[in-house]
Amino acid sequence: MPDKMNQKISQFIDDELPYEEALQLLTEVKQQPDLDAKMRRYEMASTILRSHQPVSIDSDFVDKVSQALEQEVVYFLLNTKKRSKYVSSALAVAAGVAGVAILVANNVPKLENPLQERYVVSANNPSQIEFKETRRPVKMVVRKSGAIDPRFYSYLQAHRGNLYTIDSGVQSYASLAGYEQ
Amino acid sequence: MSSQQPNRTSELLDHELVQKVQQGDKSAFDHLVRKYQSKIISLVNRYVKDPNEAQDVAQEAFIKAYRALGNFRGDSAFYTWLYRIAINTAKNYLVSRARRYSESEVDVTEAEQVYNAPQLKGLDTPDQDLQNDEIVEAISSAMEKLPEEMRNAIMLREFEGMSYEEIAQAMECPVGTVRSRIFRAREAIDKKLQPLLDKR
């Protein structure tokens, strides 16, 4: 018996044989009783070294299990169908949850920094990147009910430069009130 | 390198074999049985304490695993799943055996109680005990006669559970050398073990 195969068995029982070779080895062990016996002895020695309890394995143990399972094929396939149904249901639930998550995400208002840093690339010189600080424009609130009273408008114009120091804020009242410019 | 992720290699193989079984390839299950027969029989024997009965119980565990494999989704490693089935099968067996042994009706609900029952321990015959002692002695003797490098390599593997890569680092040698040393140590032990098993 070639040592190479025995060494592969040794690697296999240590989980050190690459996956493809392990699959190939199992096929060869199944076909060659000598290799099968060698594998069982290696495993037995390993078990005894660890536990000092020898456990023998009948040479036909795998065959016995295999024979006992001869009639089990139909039963197994039934279970497989059940599984695929379960997987389909799970996928449907997952898709539903994902859909709801997307809808919620789209409805959440985006929080933007009013002082957004923007980088402007010049069309003439793409290698030069210019940093530009921009302030988002304050939206004007215009009441649709009618135009601003002309007297109130002139009052605001006249007091635009005045400072109102309420609490810590130092801003002109006019800029706080917001008016048509 | 495979030796760096030994468990992953093993799990990959199990995953492949399980998928084949689920697709109807029954011979793939033979591979799984061959791969885990030793571990499962040893595990069951720790409960059953009878090597012959351990094989029967292990066989039942494998059959149960096959029947349930259609529902195995791979949430845990295959061996972990199989391990649980084997333990449950062994415990159920102990309960039923306790019922057979007891002359009067005894209310035994916990398998652990049965496991600790003194009348169920040490079911080996004196002949079996003697043979087992011979085997353990032969292996111990073979280990003592191994060259130091081989003995250290296999001890680190079997007692410490180290991977080849870890052993290579510990022994400051290439992984290939570790692989060879462990293999040659096993071969030396096997030469002592095989004649004893052939006598059985």
mmCIF file with all atom_site columns, C-alpha atoms in Angstrom, chain A residues 19-145:
data_model
loop_
_atom_site.group_PDB
_atom_site.id
_atom_site.type_symbol
_atom_site.label_atom_id
_atom_site.label_alt_id
_atom_site.label_comp_id
_atom_site.label_asym_id
_atom_site.label_entity_id
_atom_site.label_seq_id
_atom_site.pdbx_PDB_ins_code
_atom_site.Cartn_x
_atom_site.Cartn_y
_atom_site.Cartn_z
_atom_site.occupancy
_atom_site.B_iso_or_equiv
_atom_site.pdbx_formal_charge
_atom_site.auth_seq_id
_atom_site.auth_comp_id
_atom_site.auth_asym_id
_atom_site.auth_atom_id
_atom_site.pdbx_PDB_model_num
ATOM 1   C CA . TYR A 1 19  ? -11.151 19.568 0.474   1.00 0.00 ? 19  TYR A CA 1
ATOM 2   C CA . GLU A 1 20  ? -10.860 18.189 -3.082  1.00 0.00 ? 20  GLU A CA 1
ATOM 3   C CA . GLU A 1 21  ? -8.305  15.587 -2.010  1.00 0.00 ? 21  GLU A CA 1
ATOM 4   C CA . ALA A 1 22  ? -10.449 14.657 0.980   1.00 0.00 ? 22  ALA A CA 1
ATOM 5   C CA . LEU A 1 23  ? -13.394 13.944 -1.278  1.00 0.00 ? 23  LEU A CA 1
ATOM 6   C CA . GLN A 1 24  ? -11.198 11.869 -3.576  1.00 0.00 ? 24  GLN A CA 1
ATOM 7   C CA . LEU A 1 25  ? -9.734  9.977  -0.620  1.00 0.00 ? 25  LEU A CA 1
ATOM 8   C CA . LEU A 1 26  ? -13.176 9.096  0.742   1.00 0.00 ? 26  LEU A CA 1
ATOM 9   C CA . THR A 1 27  ? -14.107 7.639  -2.626  1.00 0.00 ? 27  THR A CA 1
ATOM 10  C CA . GLU A 1 28  ? -10.927 5.537  -2.717  1.00 0.00 ? 28  GLU A CA 1
ATOM 11  C CA . VAL A 1 29  ? -11.344 4.380  0.885   1.00 0.00 ? 29  VAL A CA 1
ATOM 12  C CA . LYS A 1 30  ? -14.841 3.235  0.041   1.00 0.00 ? 30  LYS A CA 1
ATOM 13  C CA . GLN A 1 31  ? -13.497 1.105  -2.800  1.00 0.00 ? 31  GLN A CA 1
ATOM 14  C CA . GLN A 1 32  ? -10.419 -0.289 -1.024  1.00 0.00 ? 32  GLN A CA 1
ATOM 15  C CA . PRO A 1 33  ? -10.983 -2.279 2.197   1.00 0.00 ? 33  PRO A CA 1
ATOM 16  C CA . ASP A 1 34  ? -7.290  -2.050 3.131   1.00 0.00 ? 34  ASP A CA 1
ATOM 17  C CA . LEU A 1 35  ? -7.439  1.730  3.149   1.00 0.00 ? 35  LEU A CA 1
ATOM 18  C CA . ASP A 1 36  ? -10.693 1.602  5.080   1.00 0.00 ? 36  ASP A CA 1
ATOM 19  C CA . ALA A 1 37  ? -9.106  -0.643 7.729   1.00 0.00 ? 37  ALA A CA 1
ATOM 20  C CA . LYS A 1 38  ? -6.079  1.627  7.910   1.00 0.00 ? 38  LYS A CA 1
ATOM 21  C CA . MET A 1 39  ? -8.273  4.652  8.487   1.00 0.00 ? 39  MET A CA 1
ATOM 22  C CA . ARG A 1 40  ? -10.176 2.902  11.272  1.00 0.00 ? 40  ARG A CA 1
ATOM 23  C CA . ARG A 1 41  ? -6.934  1.851  12.979  1.00 0.00 ? 41  ARG A CA 1
ATOM 24  C CA . TYR A 1 42  ? -5.472  5.356  12.772  1.00 0.00 ? 42  TYR A CA 1
ATOM 25  C CA . GLU A 1 43  ? -8.668  6.736  14.285  1.00 0.00 ? 43  GLU A CA 1
ATOM 26  C CA . MET A 1 44  ? -8.697  4.099  16.971  1.00 0.00 ? 44  MET A CA 1
ATOM 27  C CA . ALA A 1 45  ? -5.120  4.910  17.966  1.00 0.00 ? 45  ALA A CA 1
ATOM 28  C CA . SER A 1 46  ? -6.031  8.574  18.020  1.00 0.00 ? 46  SER A CA 1
ATOM 29  C CA . THR A 1 47  ? -9.037  7.910  20.259  1.00 0.00 ? 47  THR A CA 1
ATOM 30  C CA . ILE A 1 48  ? -6.973  5.781  22.662  1.00 0.00 ? 48  ILE A CA 1
ATOM 31  C CA . LEU A 1 49  ? -4.248  8.398  22.900  1.00 0.00 ? 49  LEU A CA 1
ATOM 32  C CA . ARG A 1 50  ? -6.814  10.982 23.878  1.00 0.00 ? 50  ARG A CA 1
ATOM 33  C CA . SER A 1 51  ? -9.102  8.961  26.117  1.00 0.00 ? 51  SER A CA 1
ATOM 34  C CA . HIS A 1 52  ? -7.388  5.626  26.902  1.00 0.00 ? 52  HIS A CA 1
ATOM 35  C CA . GLN A 1 53  ? -10.654 3.972  25.883  1.00 0.00 ? 53  GLN A CA 1
ATOM 36  C CA . PRO A 1 54  ? -10.373 1.679  22.878  1.00 0.00 ? 54  PRO A CA 1
ATOM 37  C CA . VAL A 1 55  ? -13.475 1.627  20.733  1.00 0.00 ? 55  VAL A CA 1
ATOM 38  C CA . SER A 1 56  ? -13.512 -0.848 17.922  1.00 0.00 ? 56  SER A CA 1
ATOM 39  C CA . ILE A 1 57  ? -15.483 -0.226 14.778  1.00 0.00 ? 57  ILE A CA 1
ATOM 40  C CA . ASP A 1 58  ? -16.804 -3.106 12.699  1.00 0.00 ? 58  ASP A CA 1
ATOM 41  C CA . SER A 1 59  ? -15.361 -3.109 9.212   1.00 0.00 ? 59  SER A CA 1
ATOM 42  C CA . ASP A 1 60  ? -18.897 -3.183 7.809   1.00 0.00 ? 60  ASP A CA 1
ATOM 43  C CA . PHE A 1 61  ? -20.273 -0.378 9.953   1.00 0.00 ? 61  PHE A CA 1
ATOM 44  C CA . VAL A 1 62  ? -20.739 1.963  6.991   1.00 0.00 ? 62  VAL A CA 1
ATOM 45  C CA . ASP A 1 63  ? -22.363 -0.822 4.956   1.00 0.00 ? 63  ASP A CA 1
ATOM 46  C CA . LYS A 1 64  ? -24.776 -1.604 7.780   1.00 0.00 ? 64  LYS A CA 1
ATOM 47  C CA . VAL A 1 65  ? -25.887 2.021  7.952   1.00 0.00 ? 65  VAL A CA 1
ATOM 48  C CA . SER A 1 66  ? -26.129 2.124  4.178   1.00 0.00 ? 66  SER A CA 1
ATOM 49  C CA . GLN A 1 67  ? -28.285 -1.024 4.074   1.00 0.00 ? 67  GLN A CA 1
ATOM 50  C CA . ALA A 1 68  ? -30.538 0.295  6.807   1.00 0.00 ? 68  ALA A CA 1
ATOM 51  C CA . LEU A 1 69  ? -31.088 3.420  4.742   1.00 0.00 ? 69  LEU A CA 1
ATOM 52  C CA . GLU A 1 70  ? -32.056 1.589  1.563   1.00 0.00 ? 70  GLU A CA 1
ATOM 53  C CA . GLN A 1 71  ? -35.745 2.188  2.234   1.00 0.00 ? 71  GLN A CA 1
ATOM 54  C CA . GLU A 1 72  ? -35.336 5.783  3.378   1.00 0.00 ? 72  GLU A CA 1
ATOM 55  C CA . VAL A 1 73  ? -35.142 7.571  0.045   1.00 0.00 ? 73  VAL A CA 1
ATOM 56  C CA . VAL A 1 74  ? -38.821 8.512  -0.294  1.00 0.00 ? 74  VAL A CA 1
ATOM 57  C CA . TYR A 1 75  ? -39.017 9.765  3.272   1.00 0.00 ? 75  TYR A CA 1
ATOM 58  C CA . PHE A 1 76  ? -36.008 11.981 2.714   1.00 0.00 ? 76  PHE A CA 1
ATOM 59  C CA . LEU A 1 77  ? -37.315 13.525 -0.501  1.00 0.00 ? 77  LEU A CA 1
ATOM 60  C CA . LEU A 1 78  ? -40.546 14.488 1.262   1.00 0.00 ? 78  LEU A CA 1
ATOM 61  C CA . ASN A 1 79  ? -38.541 16.434 3.789   1.00 0.00 ? 79  ASN A CA 1
ATOM 62  C CA . THR A 1 80  ? -36.666 18.206 1.020   1.00 0.00 ? 80  THR A CA 1
ATOM 63  C CA . LYS A 1 81  ? -39.946 19.553 -0.404  1.00 0.00 ? 81  LYS A CA 1
ATOM 64  C CA . LYS A 1 82  ? -40.903 20.839 3.001   1.00 0.00 ? 82  LYS A CA 1
ATOM 65  C CA . ARG A 1 83  ? -37.586 22.629 3.182   1.00 0.00 ? 83  ARG A CA 1
ATOM 66  C CA . SER A 1 84  ? -37.982 24.377 -0.166  1.00 0.00 ? 84  SER A CA 1
ATOM 67  C CA . LYS A 1 85  ? -41.412 25.626 0.930   1.00 0.00 ? 85  LYS A CA 1
ATOM 68  C CA . TYR A 1 86  ? -39.881 26.986 4.088   1.00 0.00 ? 86  TYR A CA 1
ATOM 69  C CA . VAL A 1 87  ? -37.106 28.717 2.136   1.00 0.00 ? 87  VAL A CA 1
ATOM 70  C CA . SER A 1 88  ? -39.653 30.348 -0.193  1.00 0.00 ? 88  SER A CA 1
ATOM 71  C CA . SER A 1 89  ? -41.657 31.688 2.750   1.00 0.00 ? 89  SER A CA 1
ATOM 72  C CA . ALA A 1 90  ? -38.529 33.017 4.410   1.00 0.00 ? 90  ALA A CA 1
ATOM 73  C CA . LEU A 1 91  ? -37.475 34.784 1.216   1.00 0.00 ? 91  LEU A CA 1
ATOM 74  C CA . ALA A 1 92  ? -40.931 36.382 0.835   1.00 0.00 ? 92  ALA A CA 1
ATOM 75  C CA . VAL A 1 93  ? -40.823 37.707 4.410   1.00 0.00 ? 93  VAL A CA 1
ATOM 76  C CA . ALA A 1 94  ? -37.275 39.016 3.898   1.00 0.00 ? 94  ALA A CA 1
ATOM 77  C CA . ALA A 1 95  ? -38.303 40.820 0.697   1.00 0.00 ? 95  ALA A CA 1
ATOM 78  C CA . GLY A 1 96  ? -41.264 42.420 2.496   1.00 0.00 ? 96  GLY A CA 1
ATOM 79  C CA . VAL A 1 97  ? -39.079 43.666 5.332   1.00 0.00 ? 97  VAL A CA 1
ATOM 80  C CA . ALA A 1 98  ? -36.555 45.073 2.849   1.00 0.00 ? 98  ALA A CA 1
ATOM 81  C CA . GLY A 1 99  ? -39.331 46.920 0.972   1.00 0.00 ? 99  GLY A CA 1
ATOM 82  C CA . VAL A 1 100 ? -40.654 48.533 4.149   1.00 0.00 ? 100 VAL A CA 1
ATOM 83  C CA . ALA A 1 101 ? -37.106 49.546 5.108   1.00 0.00 ? 101 ALA A CA 1
ATOM 84  C CA . ILE A 1 102 ? -36.618 51.290 1.735   1.00 0.00 ? 102 ILE A CA 1
ATOM 85  C CA . LEU A 1 103 ? -39.934 53.160 2.036   1.00 0.00 ? 103 LEU A CA 1
ATOM 86  C CA . VAL A 1 104 ? -39.108 54.352 5.540   1.00 0.00 ? 104 VAL A CA 1
ATOM 87  C CA . ALA A 1 105 ? -35.601 55.395 4.489   1.00 0.00 ? 105 ALA A CA 1
ATOM 88  C CA . ASN A 1 106 ? -36.972 57.498 1.612   1.00 0.00 ? 106 ASN A CA 1
ATOM 89  C CA . ASN A 1 107 ? -39.426 59.327 3.882   1.00 0.00 ? 107 ASN A CA 1
ATOM 90  C CA . VAL A 1 108 ? -36.914 60.291 6.520   1.00 0.00 ? 108 VAL A CA 1
ATOM 91  C CA . PRO A 1 109 ? -35.853 63.947 5.889   1.00 0.00 ? 109 PRO A CA 1
ATOM 92  C CA . LYS A 1 110 ? -32.223 64.257 5.051   1.00 0.00 ? 110 LYS A CA 1
ATOM 93  C CA . LEU A 1 111 ? -30.180 66.287 7.504   1.00 0.00 ? 111 LEU A CA 1
ATOM 94  C CA . GLU A 1 112 ? -27.793 68.461 5.608   1.00 0.00 ? 112 GLU A CA 1
ATOM 95  C CA . ASN A 1 113 ? -25.165 70.747 6.950   1.00 0.00 ? 113 ASN A CA 1
ATOM 96  C CA . PRO A 1 114 ? -26.101 74.277 5.879   1.00 0.00 ? 114 PRO A CA 1
ATOM 97  C CA . LEU A 1 115 ? -22.420 75.012 5.532   1.00 0.00 ? 115 LEU A CA 1
ATOM 98  C CA . GLN A 1 116 ? -21.681 72.366 3.024   1.00 0.00 ? 116 GLN A CA 1
ATOM 99  C CA . GLU A 1 117 ? -18.175 72.097 1.809   1.00 0.00 ? 117 GLU A CA 1
ATOM 100 C CA . ARG A 1 118 ? -18.104 71.799 -1.896  1.00 0.00 ? 118 ARG A CA 1
ATOM 101 C CA . TYR A 1 119 ? -15.229 71.051 -4.127  1.00 0.00 ? 119 TYR A CA 1
ATOM 102 C CA . VAL A 1 120 ? -15.388 72.646 -7.545  1.00 0.00 ? 120 VAL A CA 1
ATOM 103 C CA . VAL A 1 121 ? -13.391 71.252 -10.389 1.00 0.00 ? 121 VAL A CA 1
ATOM 104 C CA . SER A 1 122 ? -12.523 73.802 -12.980 1.00 0.00 ? 122 SER A CA 1
ATOM 105 C CA . ALA A 1 123 ? -13.501 72.832 -16.509 1.00 0.00 ? 123 ALA A CA 1
ATOM 106 C CA . ASN A 1 124 ? -10.384 74.445 -17.912 1.00 0.00 ? 124 ASN A CA 1
ATOM 107 C CA . ASN A 1 125 ? -8.049  72.907 -15.439 1.00 0.00 ? 125 ASN A CA 1
ATOM 108 C CA . PRO A 1 126 ? -9.450  69.641 -14.056 1.00 0.00 ? 126 PRO A CA 1
ATOM 109 C CA . SER A 1 127 ? -6.381  68.986 -11.956 1.00 0.00 ? 127 SER A CA 1
ATOM 110 C CA . GLN A 1 128 ? -7.072  72.089 -9.881  1.00 0.00 ? 128 GLN A CA 1
ATOM 111 C CA . ILE A 1 129 ? -9.669  71.472 -7.257  1.00 0.00 ? 129 ILE A CA 1
ATOM 112 C CA . GLU A 1 130 ? -11.100 74.576 -5.651  1.00 0.00 ? 130 GLU A CA 1
ATOM 113 C CA . PHE A 1 131 ? -12.614 74.487 -2.175  1.00 0.00 ? 131 PHE A CA 1
ATOM 114 C CA . LYS A 1 132 ? -15.733 76.580 -1.942  1.00 0.00 ? 132 LYS A CA 1
ATOM 115 C CA . GLU A 1 133 ? -17.823 77.161 1.142   1.00 0.00 ? 133 GLU A CA 1
ATOM 116 C CA . THR A 1 134 ? -21.434 77.685 0.360   1.00 0.00 ? 134 THR A CA 1
ATOM 117 C CA . ARG A 1 135 ? -24.346 78.552 2.537   1.00 0.00 ? 135 ARG A CA 1
ATOM 118 C CA . ARG A 1 136 ? -27.661 77.082 1.684   1.00 0.00 ? 136 ARG A CA 1
ATOM 119 C CA . PRO A 1 137 ? -30.120 79.882 0.844   1.00 0.00 ? 137 PRO A CA 1
ATOM 120 C CA . VAL A 1 138 ? -32.786 80.570 3.451   1.00 0.00 ? 138 VAL A CA 1
ATOM 121 C CA . LYS A 1 139 ? -36.165 79.837 1.993   1.00 0.00 ? 139 LYS A CA 1
ATOM 122 C CA . MET A 1 140 ? -38.564 82.737 1.968   1.00 0.00 ? 140 MET A CA 1
ATOM 123 C CA . VAL A 1 141 ? -41.947 82.111 3.472   1.00 0.00 ? 141 VAL A CA 1
ATOM 124 C CA . VAL A 1 142 ? -44.525 84.097 1.528   1.00 0.00 ? 142 VAL A CA 1
ATOM 125 C CA . ARG A 1 143 ? -48.083 83.983 2.690   1.00 0.00 ? 143 ARG A CA 1
ATOM 126 C CA . LYS A 1 144 ? -50.453 83.364 -0.105  1.00 0.00 ? 144 LYS A CA 1
ATOM 127 C CA . SER A 1 145 ? -53.229 85.249 1.575   1.00 0.00 ? 145 SER A CA 1
#
